Amino acid sequence: MSTAGAESSLARFTAMYDFGLDEFQLRACESLAAGHGVLVAAPTGSGKTVVGEFAVHLALEQGGKCFYTTPIKALSNQKFADLTLRYGAARVGLLTGDNSINGNAPVVVMTTEVLRNMLYARSRALTGLRYVVMDEVHYLADRSRGAVWEEVIIHLQDSVAVVSLSATVSNAEEFGDWLSTVRGANDTIVEERRPVPLFQHVMVGSRLYDLFADSEGADSAARVNPELTRVARDDWRRQRPTRHPARSGRGSYYLPRTRTRPPSRLEVIDRLDAEGLLPSIVFIFSRAGCDAAVQQCLSANVRLTTARERREITVYAEERASRLSGDDLDVLGYPLWLAGLVNGVAAHHAGMLPVFKECIEELFTRGLVKVVFATETLALGINMPARSVVLEKLSKWNGETHADITPGEYTQLTGRAGRRGIDVEGHAVVLWAPGFDPRSVAGLASTRTYPLRSSFRPSYNMAVNLVRQFGRERARELLESSFAQFQADRAVVGLARQVRKAEEALDGYAEAMACDRGNFAEYAALRGALSDREAAVAKRWRSDRRQEAVDSLERLRVGDVINVPVGKWSGFAVVIDPGVRSAQDGPRPLVVTMDRQARRLSMVDFPAPVEPLTRLRIGKSFNPRVPAQRRELAAQLRERTRDLDTLAPHSDHGRASPRSSGGSNRSHAAGEDADVRRLRHELRSHPCHGCDKREDHARWGERFLKLERETDAVRRRIEQRTNTIARQFDRVCEVLSDLDYLAANAVTEAGSTLAQIYSELDLVAAECLRLAVWEGLEAPALAAVLSALAFESRTPELQTPQLPGGAVARVLAEMRRIWSRLDTLEQRHRLSFLREPDPGFAQAAYRWAGGASLEEVLDETDLAPGDFVRWVKQVLDVTEQIASAAGDSALRSTAREVVRSMRRGVVAYSADIAS
């Protein structure tokens, strides 16, 4: 495009807005008009999407196409609505897993996975494509889905300009350099300034303190408010008890002091309202906490809306819910949800029905809902800014433990504060808690960027698609152009510098340990070899001991009463599920303890073998999730073990046995080892052994050997980082070749089937198809078994799901055997891609596909409505892939019947954004 043409196009575009574009937006649009790709890294709410909208404008002016991709369906829906409002329904389409609307339009909004699949299928829809917008491109760091972004960027035609929109990341230039390498001309534009200034506060009791002494604290050197520091210091002093003389005159006693009080949720709302800081998002990091907060507000009769606002909320909410049946609304808690909305408060989390969340988002954006209690999922993608953001805690459950939030997470959460064009400033409020340290909060608030790290790895589906399209060698070369390999190659430069410095130091150590009696380096190597061999013998002894423990656990049966040797759950317990698996972690028995706890144990709890002491009868209907059943079983356990107290836990059955003679056994084992004896003899015979400066030289020798080992490790890291992705691709191809999905440089018929399956368990699904495991199943049974490919339990260690019997149980067992065989094959090729199929949703899928009501299904499971709808959609996605891959067969017909039977009620309504 000519300079004049670009300027006029940009002028026409900016005239569509009632505000002027910021300097960074103008620079990005100018780059795009000049024919370059562009990476825009800027804070949340800064208006990055304007650049993406300019790409849409250019495509329409040029008579071409623009695809606007997003990481989540909700964001796609939102963007589709925005662009439809601007350009009209005829020119804008939507493609997500749930919706296909006007897919041949010149502008199509889609999830990134849809575009990836189109590229592999060489879809005709790619004809005429000029621009691709990749909104929230920093999602490529996501462990489970991030590879999709890199696949798209690598495989798009060179003629397509890519607009990458990212949160502020500290290595934007590095990411931009990679984009230039793989896409050609690409400009990187970084904007660190927020369009709406953000002020940081801490709320102590009912008082609001500024976090920083001056400015908004954007500078890492910003000074913490000394008044807040004084509050923290005084609170620390108050936590120490004070000494008082006893009334009798003898001795003294201690009384705890009154500590600084954390603010209550009602105080938080009152203060924010008084300060004019509503609407506000309060991040709680717990679904139950969000729901409880709304209930607290209702119980306290909190009312933040006017009569007119309450009428408007009621009309909108009733209209949105009108297509759901009355029975479903009762099950979903609609009356309580509406009561909160009408008063201006709501919860927002993944357990809610999508239509409820969408309703809250719209009413909040209109300014009708004033306070939303949310989990961190709200911070991802959805355009829902507020005047203030409140963080109740600075730690959250990460799936394994409670961990402090990172600076990047803090930035993402507080970035919602300050509505552009509405607020002159935004406010972030952290609530005081015992042990609060203002300096640590200041550190989070001052660190506004985080590095973008690639999570790319070649999957089985990706491999067959690449080989089919490009051949194996060309596919290998393409993967070496990934951002993951780009980052690995850059790291090698620093590692090589580290090796050079170490080699200089090694020369100095060699000189310092020189001995006139002989070659001390040789002597030092003998000492090191002896130490390593003794350690290896000890390790082997421990391994043998561990294997004895593994063998003893594998012999356990349901009902066995054991004495858990060590750990938090040590003591008597009864086995509910032996948990024997082929994975390297060993058996993980599920037990019920004396104090009525159901816990999945691991090898850490069994340093020594364990034997059954007695047995209890466990009924087939026993469910460890039911407290009453656990209580009854624990009572039986106490009764049965009453006379076994002498065995627990310090006898041969308990803690003492593995340790009592461990040291002497290990020493004895080392003494009997032939290599240990040989090395000791060689050491004593060496001429340096008699040197009077032997130990001085030995100290330098130890440093030499330690640094040499570390340097060798760095050299191995350099070797491993070179061609990392290509080597991993080779291992993936070896697995596929072993299974006949690839033959030499070609994709087999089975490989063509695998190419159509994008599930996380793609290879398991392909093997089930090839072995006809699912043939002959009725629709509800097929839904149940396919759910195991999609579902993943939030708490798998306690997962003892109720399962449909008959064919479902048989097929699920066969699917697990297939996974186990593939897992063994993966281990042989040093891969670990495939998790075990999870049957935790099988009963719900079976019942829903069989026509059960929402109330029946939710009553039989522990699923929240939003989780249920989300997992049904995941099952539908997998089922449609299986239908596509199954060819002209009875299985395809059954899979389509599954889709029809499950896409109903709340599931169908949640997929229909036109409602």
PDB file of N, CA and C in Angstrom, residues 288-322:
ATOM      1  N   ALA A 288     -16.295 -21.519  46.606  1.00  0.00           N
ATOM      2  CA  ALA A 288     -17.166 -21.505  47.778  1.00  0.00           C
ATOM      3  C   ALA A 288     -17.114 -20.145  48.472  1.00  0.00           C
ATOM      4  N   GLY A 289     -15.918 -19.547  48.504  1.00  0.00           N
ATOM      5  CA  GLY A 289     -15.779 -18.231  49.114  1.00  0.00           C
ATOM      6  C   GLY A 289     -16.560 -17.167  48.373  1.00  0.00           C
ATOM      7  N   CYS A 290     -16.576 -17.236  47.053  1.00  0.00           N
ATOM      8  CA  CYS A 290     -17.342 -16.266  46.247  1.00  0.00           C
ATOM      9  C   CYS A 290     -18.831 -16.400  46.539  1.00  0.00           C
ATOM     10  N   ASP A 291     -19.339 -17.635  46.551  1.00  0.00           N
ATOM     11  CA  ASP A 291     -20.765 -17.851  46.830  1.00  0.00           C
ATOM     12  C   ASP A 291     -21.122 -17.421  48.246  1.00  0.00           C
ATOM     13  N   ALA A 292     -20.223 -17.731  49.192  1.00  0.00           N
ATOM     14  CA  ALA A 292     -20.481 -17.351  50.591  1.00  0.00           C
ATOM     15  C   ALA A 292     -20.502 -15.841  50.752  1.00  0.00           C
ATOM     16  N   ALA A 293     -19.676 -15.124  50.004  1.00  0.00           N
ATOM     17  CA  ALA A 293     -19.639 -13.664  50.097  1.00  0.00           C
ATOM     18  C   ALA A 293     -20.964 -13.060  49.652  1.00  0.00           C
ATOM     19  N   VAL A 294     -21.548 -13.593  48.575  1.00  0.00           N
ATOM     20  CA  VAL A 294     -22.862 -13.104  48.131  1.00  0.00           C
ATOM     21  C   VAL A 294     -23.907 -13.387  49.195  1.00  0.00           C
ATOM     22  N   GLN A 295     -23.849 -14.600  49.785  1.00  0.00           N
ATOM     23  CA  GLN A 295     -24.803 -14.952  50.834  1.00  0.00           C
ATOM     24  C   GLN A 295     -24.668 -14.020  52.039  1.00  0.00           C
ATOM     25  N   GLN A 296     -23.429 -13.659  52.391  1.00  0.00           N
ATOM     26  CA  GLN A 296     -23.210 -12.706  53.490  1.00  0.00           C
ATOM     27  C   GLN A 296     -23.886 -11.373  53.197  1.00  0.00           C
ATOM     28  N   CYS A 297     -23.732 -10.906  51.971  1.00  0.00           N
ATOM     29  CA  CYS A 297     -24.329  -9.621  51.588  1.00  0.00           C
ATOM     30  C   CYS A 297     -25.851  -9.675  51.659  1.00  0.00           C
ATOM     31  N   LEU A 298     -26.432 -10.797  51.209  1.00  0.00           N
ATOM     32  CA  LEU A 298     -27.888 -10.936  51.270  1.00  0.00           C
ATOM     33  C   LEU A 298     -28.374 -10.996  52.717  1.00  0.00           C
ATOM     34  N   SER A 299     -27.645 -11.744  53.549  1.00  0.00           N
ATOM     35  CA  SER A 299     -28.029 -11.861  54.961  1.00  0.00           C
ATOM     36  C   SER A 299     -27.950 -10.519  55.673  1.00  0.00           C
ATOM     37  N   ALA A 300     -26.979  -9.677  55.252  1.00  0.00           N
ATOM     38  CA  ALA A 300     -26.813  -8.356  55.875  1.00  0.00           C
ATOM     39  C   ALA A 300     -27.657  -7.293  55.184  1.00  0.00           C
ATOM     40  N   ASN A 301     -28.479  -7.726  54.206  1.00  0.00           N
ATOM     41  CA  ASN A 301     -29.354  -6.809  53.475  1.00  0.00           C
ATOM     42  C   ASN A 301     -28.580  -5.676  52.801  1.00  0.00           C
ATOM     43  N   VAL A 302     -27.419  -6.034  52.213  1.00  0.00           N
ATOM     44  CA  VAL A 302     -26.642  -5.045  51.471  1.00  0.00           C
ATOM     45  C   VAL A 302     -27.391  -4.708  50.179  1.00  0.00           C
ATOM     46  N   ARG A 303     -27.635  -3.426  49.951  1.00  0.00           N
ATOM     47  CA  ARG A 303     -28.346  -2.996  48.745  1.00  0.00           C
ATOM     48  C   ARG A 303     -27.581  -1.838  48.125  1.00  0.00           C
ATOM     49  N   LEU A 304     -27.049  -2.055  46.922  1.00  0.00           N
ATOM     50  CA  LEU A 304     -26.199  -1.066  46.275  1.00  0.00           C
ATOM     51  C   LEU A 304     -26.861  -0.454  45.030  1.00  0.00           C
ATOM     52  N   THR A 305     -28.127  -0.794  44.789  1.00  0.00           N
ATOM     53  CA  THR A 305     -28.801  -0.356  43.573  1.00  0.00           C
ATOM     54  C   THR A 305     -30.010   0.514  43.898  1.00  0.00           C
ATOM     55  N   THR A 306     -30.365   1.351  42.918  1.00  0.00           N
ATOM     56  CA  THR A 306     -31.575   2.171  43.037  1.00  0.00           C
ATOM     57  C   THR A 306     -32.774   1.365  42.547  1.00  0.00           C
ATOM     58  N   ALA A 307     -33.965   1.884  42.784  1.00  0.00           N
ATOM     59  CA  ALA A 307     -35.188   1.196  42.342  1.00  0.00           C
ATOM     60  C   ALA A 307     -35.184   1.028  40.825  1.00  0.00           C
ATOM     61  N   ARG A 308     -34.744   2.065  40.082  1.00  0.00           N
ATOM     62  CA  ARG A 308     -34.703   1.970  38.621  1.00  0.00           C
ATOM     63  C   ARG A 308     -33.715   0.893  38.176  1.00  0.00           C
ATOM     64  N   GLU A 309     -32.541   0.839  38.823  1.00  0.00           N
ATOM     65  CA  GLU A 309     -31.531  -0.158  38.474  1.00  0.00           C
ATOM     66  C   GLU A 309     -32.033  -1.563  38.770  1.00  0.00           C
ATOM     67  N   ARG A 310     -32.764  -1.724  39.869  1.00  0.00           N
ATOM     68  CA  ARG A 310     -33.287  -3.045  40.219  1.00  0.00           C
ATOM     69  C   ARG A 310     -34.290  -3.529  39.178  1.00  0.00           C
ATOM     70  N   ARG A 311     -35.130  -2.621  38.682  1.00  0.00           N
ATOM     71  CA  ARG A 311     -36.087  -2.999  37.631  1.00  0.00           C
ATOM     72  C   ARG A 311     -35.352  -3.404  36.351  1.00  0.00           C
ATOM     73  N   GLU A 312     -34.325  -2.632  35.975  1.00  0.00           N
ATOM     74  CA  GLU A 312     -33.571  -2.914  34.761  1.00  0.00           C
ATOM     75  C   GLU A 312     -32.854  -4.260  34.871  1.00  0.00           C
ATOM     76  N   ILE A 313     -32.258  -4.537  36.037  1.00  0.00           N
ATOM     77  CA  ILE A 313     -31.577  -5.820  36.259  1.00  0.00           C
ATOM     78  C   ILE A 313     -32.556  -6.975  36.140  1.00  0.00           C
ATOM     79  N   THR A 314     -33.716  -6.840  36.773  1.00  0.00           N
ATOM     80  CA  THR A 314     -34.709  -7.918  36.763  1.00  0.00           C
ATOM     81  C   THR A 314     -35.174  -8.231  35.348  1.00  0.00           C
ATOM     82  N   VAL A 315     -35.474  -7.200  34.581  1.00  0.00           N
ATOM     83  CA  VAL A 315     -35.943  -7.406  33.204  1.00  0.00           C
ATOM     84  C   VAL A 315     -34.889  -8.126  32.378  1.00  0.00           C
ATOM     85  N   TYR A 316     -33.638  -7.674  32.489  1.00  0.00           N
ATOM     86  CA  TYR A 316     -32.569  -8.275  31.681  1.00  0.00           C
ATOM     87  C   TYR A 316     -32.317  -9.725  32.096  1.00  0.00           C
ATOM     88  N   ALA A 317     -32.227  -9.978  33.406  1.00  0.00           N
ATOM     89  CA  ALA A 317     -31.921 -11.329  33.888  1.00  0.00           C
ATOM     90  C   ALA A 317     -33.041 -12.298  33.532  1.00  0.00           C
ATOM     91  N   GLU A 318     -34.294 -11.867  33.678  1.00  0.00           N
ATOM     92  CA  GLU A 318     -35.416 -12.753  33.370  1.00  0.00           C
ATOM     93  C   GLU A 318     -35.475 -13.055  31.873  1.00  0.00           C
ATOM     94  N   GLU A 319     -35.130 -12.060  31.065  1.00  0.00           N
ATOM     95  CA  GLU A 319     -35.118 -12.285  29.619  1.00  0.00           C
ATOM     96  C   GLU A 319     -34.039 -13.302  29.239  1.00  0.00           C
ATOM     97  N   ARG A 320     -32.837 -13.191  29.849  1.00  0.00           N
ATOM     98  CA  ARG A 320     -31.740 -14.116  29.542  1.00  0.00           C
ATOM     99  C   ARG A 320     -32.049 -15.532  30.004  1.00  0.00           C
ATOM    100  N   ALA A 321     -32.807 -15.647  31.097  1.00  0.00           N
ATOM    101  CA  ALA A 321     -33.091 -16.971  31.654  1.00  0.00           C
ATOM    102  C   ALA A 321     -34.385 -17.570  31.129  1.00  0.00           C
ATOM    103  N   SER A 322     -35.079 -16.840  30.268  1.00  0.00           N
ATOM    104  CA  SER A 322     -36.421 -17.254  29.867  1.00  0.00           C
ATOM    105  C   SER A 322     -36.444 -18.581  29.104  1.00  0.00           C
TER     106      SER A 322
END
